[in-house]
Short mmCIF file of C-alpha atoms in Angstrom, two decimals:
data_model
loop_
_atom_site.label_atom_id
_atom_site.label_comp_id
_atom_site.label_asym_id
_atom_site.label_seq_id
_atom_site.Cartn_x
_atom_site.Cartn_y
_atom_site.Cartn_z
CA MET A 6 -12.14 -92.48 -179.42
CA PHE A 7 -12.36 -96.00 -178.16
CA SER A 8 -15.36 -97.80 -180.01
CA GLU A 9 -16.10 -101.28 -178.55
CA GLU A 10 -17.77 -102.53 -181.57
CA GLU A 11 -15.30 -101.11 -184.04
CA VAL A 12 -12.26 -102.73 -182.13
CA VAL A 13 -14.05 -106.01 -181.68
CA HIS A 14 -14.81 -106.36 -185.32
CA LYS A 15 -11.32 -105.28 -186.29
CA ILE A 16 -9.82 -108.07 -184.03
CA ILE A 17 -12.16 -110.66 -185.36
CA ASP A 18 -10.95 -109.62 -188.81
CA GLY A 19 -7.40 -110.42 -187.73
CA ASP A 20 -6.17 -106.93 -186.88
CA LEU A 21 -3.65 -107.35 -183.97
CA ARG A 22 -3.05 -103.63 -183.62
CA ALA A 23 -6.78 -103.46 -182.49
CA PHE A 24 -6.09 -106.19 -180.08
CA ASN A 25 -3.13 -104.35 -178.69
CA VAL A 26 -5.35 -101.35 -178.17
CA LEU A 27 -7.93 -103.63 -176.34
CA VAL A 28 -5.29 -104.99 -174.10
CA THR A 29 -3.96 -101.65 -173.21
CA ARG A 30 -7.47 -100.48 -172.39
CA TYR A 31 -8.41 -103.36 -170.17
CA GLU A 32 -5.11 -104.55 -168.56
CA LYS A 33 -5.80 -102.57 -165.43
CA LEU A 34 -9.17 -103.99 -164.91
CA VAL A 35 -7.88 -107.53 -165.48
CA PHE A 36 -5.02 -106.94 -163.23
CA HIS A 37 -7.15 -105.61 -160.40
CA VAL A 38 -9.50 -108.63 -160.65
CA ILE A 39 -6.46 -111.10 -160.51
CA ASN A 40 -4.28 -109.10 -158.11
CA ARG A 41 -6.11 -110.08 -154.95
CA MET A 42 -6.85 -113.61 -155.97
CA ALA A 43 -3.12 -114.74 -156.57
CA ASN A 44 -0.09 -114.05 -154.52
CA ASP A 45 2.85 -114.61 -156.84
CA GLU A 46 3.80 -111.64 -159.03
CA GLN A 47 4.82 -113.94 -161.87
CA ASP A 48 1.54 -115.94 -161.56
CA LYS A 49 -0.45 -112.71 -161.56
CA GLU A 50 1.14 -111.78 -164.97
CA ASP A 51 0.69 -115.29 -166.40
CA ILE A 52 -2.98 -115.25 -165.47
CA CYS A 53 -3.57 -111.86 -167.00
CA GLN A 54 -1.92 -113.11 -170.11
CA GLU A 55 -4.12 -116.26 -170.11
CA VAL A 56 -7.18 -113.96 -169.67
CA PHE A 57 -6.31 -112.02 -172.75
CA ILE A 58 -5.74 -114.91 -174.91
CA LYS A 59 -9.08 -116.28 -173.84
CA VAL A 60 -10.63 -112.93 -174.69
CA HIS A 61 -9.00 -113.15 -178.28
CA HIS A 62 -9.98 -116.86 -178.81
CA ASN A 63 -13.70 -116.13 -177.61
CA LEU A 64 -14.24 -112.76 -179.02
CA ARG A 65 -16.54 -114.05 -181.78
CA LYS A 66 -18.93 -115.21 -179.04
CA PHE A 67 -19.31 -111.77 -177.60
CA ARG A 68 -22.80 -110.62 -178.54
CA PHE A 69 -22.65 -107.06 -177.24
CA GLU A 70 -25.50 -107.84 -174.76
CA SER A 71 -23.33 -106.51 -171.95
CA LYS A 72 -20.34 -104.05 -171.79
CA LEU A 73 -17.20 -105.49 -173.00
CA SER A 74 -15.57 -104.59 -169.69
CA THR A 75 -18.15 -106.90 -167.93
CA TRP A 76 -17.41 -109.69 -170.34
CA ILE A 77 -13.65 -109.40 -169.95
CA ALA A 78 -14.06 -109.16 -166.10
CA ARG A 79 -16.15 -112.50 -166.15
CA ILE A 80 -13.33 -114.12 -168.04
CA ALA A 81 -10.84 -112.76 -165.55
CA TYR A 82 -12.86 -113.96 -162.75
CA LEU A 83 -13.42 -117.45 -164.03
CA THR A 84 -9.63 -117.72 -164.94
CA ALA A 85 -8.82 -116.59 -161.41
CA ILE A 86 -11.35 -119.21 -160.02
CA ASN A 87 -9.63 -122.00 -162.17
CA TYR A 88 -6.23 -120.90 -160.84
CA LEU A 89 -7.49 -121.08 -157.28
CA LYS A 90 -9.17 -124.48 -157.82
CA LYS A 91 -5.83 -125.78 -159.32
CA TYR A 92 -3.90 -124.72 -156.12
CA ARG A 93 -6.75 -125.69 -153.83
CA LYS A 94 -7.28 -122.32 -152.36
CA SER A 95 -10.49 -121.99 -150.46
CA ILE A 96 -12.43 -119.53 -152.54
CA PHE A 97 -15.41 -121.74 -152.51
CA THR A 98 -16.12 -121.48 -148.79
CA ASP A 99 -19.08 -119.38 -147.91
CA PRO A 100 -17.68 -116.42 -146.01
CA LEU A 101 -20.72 -116.16 -143.86
CA GLN A 102 -20.10 -119.65 -142.39
CA ASP A 103 -16.81 -118.65 -141.00
CA SER A 104 -16.31 -116.74 -137.74
CA ASP A 105 -15.87 -113.10 -138.83
CA ASP A 106 -12.92 -112.41 -136.73
CA SER A 107 -11.05 -115.54 -137.82
CA TYR A 108 -9.53 -113.70 -140.94
CA PHE A 109 -7.68 -111.16 -138.86
CA THR A 110 -5.45 -112.79 -136.37
CA SER A 111 -2.93 -111.30 -133.85
CA ASP A 112 -0.31 -108.81 -134.87
CA ASN A 113 3.27 -109.80 -135.75
CA PRO A 114 6.14 -107.39 -136.41
CA GLN A 115 5.24 -107.34 -140.15
CA GLU A 116 1.73 -106.45 -139.42
CA ILE A 117 2.68 -103.70 -137.23
CA LEU A 118 4.84 -102.17 -139.87
CA ILE A 119 1.98 -102.60 -142.40
CA LYS A 120 -0.21 -100.62 -140.02
CA LYS A 121 1.81 -97.39 -140.56
CA ASP A 122 -0.50 -96.39 -143.42
CA VAL A 123 -4.36 -96.80 -143.56
CA ASN A 124 -4.55 -97.64 -147.28
CA THR A 125 -1.80 -100.23 -146.99
CA TYR A 126 -3.52 -101.64 -143.85
CA VAL A 127 -6.77 -101.94 -145.54
CA ASN A 128 -5.26 -103.69 -148.49
CA HIS A 129 -3.49 -106.05 -146.08
CA LEU A 130 -6.80 -106.80 -144.24
CA ILE A 131 -8.57 -107.37 -147.63
CA GLY A 132 -5.74 -109.91 -148.49
CA LYS A 133 -6.72 -111.94 -145.57
CA MET A 134 -10.42 -112.06 -146.29
CA PRO A 135 -12.09 -114.99 -148.29
CA GLY A 136 -12.11 -114.90 -152.12
CA PRO A 137 -15.77 -113.82 -152.64
CA TYR A 138 -15.25 -110.63 -150.46
CA LYS A 139 -11.96 -109.61 -152.14
CA ILE A 140 -13.46 -109.93 -155.50
CA LEU A 141 -16.63 -108.03 -154.72
CA LEU A 142 -14.79 -105.22 -152.97
CA THR A 143 -12.53 -104.86 -156.11
CA LEU A 144 -15.31 -104.92 -158.70
CA PHE A 145 -17.55 -102.56 -156.74
CA HIS A 146 -14.96 -100.06 -155.34
CA LEU A 147 -12.09 -100.08 -157.67
CA GLU A 148 -13.93 -100.83 -160.98
CA GLU A 149 -17.16 -99.30 -160.06
CA PHE A 150 -19.38 -102.07 -161.45
CA SER A 151 -23.03 -101.87 -160.45
CA TYR A 152 -24.59 -104.81 -158.35
CA GLN A 153 -26.22 -106.22 -161.52
CA GLU A 154 -22.83 -106.12 -163.50
CA ILE A 155 -21.10 -107.86 -160.57
CA SER A 156 -23.92 -110.45 -160.50
CA ASP A 157 -23.26 -111.09 -164.22
CA ILE A 158 -19.55 -111.27 -163.70
CA THR A 159 -19.51 -113.65 -160.74
CA GLY A 160 -22.82 -115.50 -161.19
CA MET A 161 -23.89 -114.66 -157.61
CA PRO A 162 -27.42 -113.40 -157.05
CA GLU A 163 -27.63 -109.64 -156.68
CA GLY A 164 -28.83 -110.05 -153.11
CA THR A 165 -25.70 -112.20 -152.14
CA VAL A 166 -23.50 -109.50 -153.78
CA LYS A 167 -25.07 -106.83 -151.64
CA ASN A 168 -24.96 -108.92 -148.59
CA TYR A 169 -21.31 -109.96 -149.00
CA LEU A 170 -20.30 -106.44 -149.70
CA PHE A 171 -22.08 -105.08 -146.60
CA ARG A 172 -20.39 -107.75 -144.40
CA ALA A 173 -16.90 -107.21 -145.87
CA ARG A 174 -16.98 -103.53 -145.32
CA LYS A 175 -18.55 -103.83 -141.82
CA LEU A 176 -15.64 -106.22 -140.98
CA LEU A 177 -13.07 -103.81 -142.46
CA LYS A 178 -14.60 -100.85 -140.63
CA GLU A 179 -14.45 -102.59 -137.31
CA GLN A 180 -10.71 -103.56 -137.81
CA LEU A 181 -9.91 -99.87 -138.97
CA GLU A 182 -11.76 -98.55 -135.85
CA LEU A 183 -9.59 -100.82 -133.70
CA TYR A 184 -6.62 -99.68 -135.49
CA LEU A 185 -7.26 -96.04 -135.42
CA SER A 186 -8.28 -96.23 -131.75
CA LYS A 187 -4.92 -97.74 -130.96
CA GLU A 188 -3.13 -95.08 -132.97
CA VAL A 189 -4.72 -92.30 -130.96
CA THR A 190 -3.93 -93.89 -127.61
CA MET B 5 -30.20 -86.71 -134.23
CA LYS B 6 -30.87 -90.32 -134.85
CA LYS B 7 -27.65 -92.51 -135.13
CA LEU B 8 -27.24 -94.06 -138.48
CA THR B 9 -26.79 -97.83 -138.58
CA ASP B 10 -24.01 -99.51 -140.62
CA ASN B 11 -26.49 -100.44 -143.36
CA GLU B 12 -27.69 -96.91 -143.80
CA ILE B 13 -24.15 -95.39 -143.82
CA GLN B 14 -23.04 -97.86 -146.29
CA GLN B 15 -26.11 -97.23 -148.43
CA LEU B 16 -25.73 -93.49 -148.26
CA LEU B 17 -21.95 -93.81 -149.23
CA ASP B 18 -22.73 -96.03 -152.08
CA GLU B 19 -24.99 -93.59 -153.44
CA GLY B 20 -22.50 -90.76 -153.07
CA ARG B 21 -24.53 -88.80 -150.73
CA PHE B 22 -21.79 -87.80 -148.23
CA SER B 23 -19.31 -85.65 -149.99
CA SER B 24 -18.01 -83.80 -146.92
CA PRO B 25 -16.65 -85.39 -143.79
CA GLY B 26 -19.38 -85.98 -141.17
CA ASP B 27 -19.30 -85.60 -137.45
CA ASP B 28 -20.46 -89.11 -136.69
CA ARG B 29 -17.49 -91.40 -135.62
CA GLU B 30 -18.87 -94.40 -137.58
CA LEU B 31 -19.46 -92.19 -140.70
CA LYS B 32 -15.84 -90.91 -140.51
CA MET B 33 -14.60 -94.46 -140.23
CA TYR B 34 -16.56 -95.65 -143.26
CA GLN B 35 -15.45 -92.51 -145.20
CA ALA B 36 -11.80 -93.40 -144.47
CA LEU B 37 -12.51 -97.17 -145.41
CA TYR B 38 -14.26 -96.13 -148.76
CA SER B 39 -11.34 -93.78 -149.69
CA ALA B 40 -8.86 -96.69 -149.09
CA LEU B 41 -10.94 -99.16 -150.97
CA ARG B 42 -10.79 -96.77 -153.98
CA GLN B 43 -6.96 -96.78 -153.87
CA GLU B 44 -5.35 -98.60 -156.78
CA PRO B 45 -2.71 -101.17 -155.96
CA LYS B 46 0.89 -99.97 -155.98
CA SER B 47 2.12 -102.75 -158.22
CA GLY B 48 0.97 -103.54 -161.59
CA LEU B 49 1.71 -105.43 -164.85
CA SER B 50 5.09 -105.19 -166.39
CA TYR B 51 5.84 -102.43 -169.03
CA GLY B 52 4.98 -103.57 -172.45
CA PHE B 53 2.48 -106.21 -171.21
CA ALA B 54 0.09 -105.47 -174.16
CA ALA B 55 2.91 -105.89 -176.65
CA LYS B 56 3.86 -109.21 -175.14
CA VAL B 57 0.25 -110.66 -175.20
CA THR B 58 -0.12 -109.40 -178.82
CA ALA B 59 3.16 -111.09 -179.82
CA GLU B 60 1.93 -114.31 -178.14
CA VAL B 61 -1.43 -114.17 -179.96
CA ARG B 62 0.37 -113.70 -183.30
CA VAL B 63 2.47 -116.79 -182.64
CA LEU B 64 -0.62 -118.71 -181.65
CA GLN B 65 -2.38 -117.66 -184.73
CA GLU B 66 0.63 -118.71 -186.91
CA ILE B 67 0.74 -122.05 -185.20
CA ARG B 68 -2.93 -122.71 -185.75
CA ARG B 69 -2.71 -121.60 -189.39
CA SER B 70 0.27 -123.99 -190.00
CA TYR B 71 -1.77 -126.70 -188.21
CA LYS B 72 -4.59 -126.21 -190.74
CA VAL B 73 -2.11 -126.39 -193.69
CA TYR B 74 -0.63 -129.51 -192.05
CA VAL B 75 -4.10 -131.25 -191.92
CA GLY B 76 -4.79 -130.18 -195.43
CA VAL B 77 -1.73 -131.47 -196.83
CA PHE B 78 -2.20 -134.84 -194.88
CA GLY B 79 -5.74 -135.12 -196.41
CA ILE B 80 -4.54 -134.39 -199.91
CA GLY B 81 -1.55 -136.89 -199.28
CA LEU B 82 -3.85 -139.63 -198.13
CA THR B 83 -6.13 -139.14 -201.21
CA LEU B 84 -3.07 -139.18 -203.60
CA LEU B 85 -1.78 -142.30 -201.98
CA ALA B 86 -5.21 -143.98 -202.40
CA LEU B 87 -5.22 -143.05 -206.08
CA VAL B 88 -1.69 -144.27 -206.66
CA TYR B 89 -2.59 -147.59 -204.91
CA TRP B 90 -5.52 -147.88 -207.22
CA GLY B 91 -3.44 -147.15 -210.27
CA LEU B 92 -0.70 -149.53 -209.21
CA SER B 93 -3.02 -152.38 -208.53
CA LEU B 94 -4.40 -152.10 -212.05
CA SER B 95 -1.00 -151.96 -213.69
CA GLN B 96 1.15 -155.25 -214.13
CA GLN B 97 4.51 -153.39 -214.43
CA PRO B 98 7.34 -154.95 -212.24
CA TYR B 99 7.97 -151.65 -210.33
CA ALA B 100 4.25 -151.50 -209.53
CA LEU B 101 4.40 -154.93 -208.16
CA LEU B 102 7.44 -154.09 -206.13
CA LEU B 103 5.71 -151.03 -204.58
CA LEU B 104 2.72 -153.10 -203.74
CA LYS B 105 4.85 -155.59 -202.11
CA TYR B 106 6.29 -152.98 -199.75
CA LYS B 107 3.16 -150.96 -199.31
CA TRP B 108 2.78 -151.56 -195.51
CA MET B 109 6.53 -150.41 -195.05
CA ILE B 110 5.91 -147.27 -197.12
CA LEU B 111 2.79 -146.54 -195.26
CA PHE B 112 4.52 -147.03 -192.00
CA GLY B 113 7.45 -144.74 -192.96
CA LEU B 114 4.96 -142.05 -194.16
CA ALA B 115 2.93 -142.45 -190.75
CA VAL B 116 6.17 -142.12 -188.75
CA MET B 117 7.08 -138.97 -190.52
CA MET B 118 3.69 -137.38 -190.08
CA THR B 119 3.80 -138.24 -186.30
CA VAL B 120 7.26 -136.80 -185.90
CA ARG B 121 6.02 -133.58 -187.57
CA TYR B 122 3.00 -133.51 -185.40
CA LEU B 123 4.88 -134.03 -182.14
CA ASP B 124 7.39 -131.39 -183.20
CA HIS B 125 4.49 -129.07 -183.80
CA ARG B 126 2.91 -129.81 -180.24
CA LEU B 127 6.31 -129.39 -178.50
CA HIS B 128 6.93 -126.03 -180.18
CA TYR B 129 3.31 -125.02 -179.03
CA ARG B 130 4.02 -126.14 -175.53
CA ALA B 131 7.44 -124.62 -175.18
CA ILE B 132 5.83 -121.17 -175.95
CA PHE B 133 3.19 -121.63 -173.45
CA LYS B 134 4.91 -123.42 -170.78
CA ARG B 135 3.10 -122.11 -167.68
CA PRO B 136 2.07 -123.61 -164.24
CA PHE B 137 -1.56 -123.92 -165.27
CA HIS B 138 -2.44 -123.52 -168.93
CA HIS B 139 -5.04 -124.67 -171.22
CA HIS B 140 -5.57 -122.53 -174.26
CA PHE B 141 -8.90 -123.92 -175.21
CA PRO B 142 -11.26 -122.85 -172.43
CA ASP B 143 -13.98 -125.20 -171.42
CA THR B 144 -16.23 -122.25 -170.31
CA GLU B 145 -18.58 -120.64 -172.61
CA PHE B 146 -18.23 -116.90 -172.59
CA GLU B 147 -21.31 -115.67 -174.30
CA MET B 148 -22.75 -112.41 -173.05
#
């Protein structure tokens, strides 16, 4: 069985096999966090690698005051933010200041193709949303973190997390409604 | 029956209180959305990712270890040089006087050697971690 404490102590003592176990266990989580923040496949893998190197480097600072997954997700989140800052992507804009419909522009042939499957279409829509929406949807729905944990990971107040999640899902629902009504007619 | 608002539907779905499909159109829409949001992405990390990262960390550890040895040797070398200099300055032997005469050249030669070793070390380090954005010593504290 995987024991966080045991694995962490082994890694601190220099056991690289234990580190391998940790990476295998959390690589999906890190990938999910990074996946929607970066576009290039090679970049995604590089960022994930960077995250785990930071995890290894900072493991001594982990105080077991949160779950290890929350701590690793925070490192992944901050690393993704650094990446976006470096490439001047607009993660820092407040989504509530934008016009809600501005993320979803008119259809092009590629978009029509994507619309053939609901899941693919939803993922495509998420890809067009601002950074905070993307990350919150991932952490809440894919990784099933609680509001409090998401607040710890992102540093956003719990109320903001709830508000952004609500807005993001409402926007997606409206687009989905539009899409499904077109499908029926 | 009272129509549920977006907020209420989301809250109920978050709490997992709708397991079967509802009749409400809005609810159906949200259920489809929640189901899509739970879908894992089709792409993923390459096979053997964990082994790759572990290998990278191993190399990093070796580089750091050799760096510590290098700093230690440098410190001991400097101490020895100071001792030799002190010994030579007390001695009146001709070879001691000759060494003292060229002490700056000798020191310069040693400094060049150390710098070349250091740069070689740094280049090796960079060659391994040559990425579009990379800084291995994070400026953020990750205490939790």
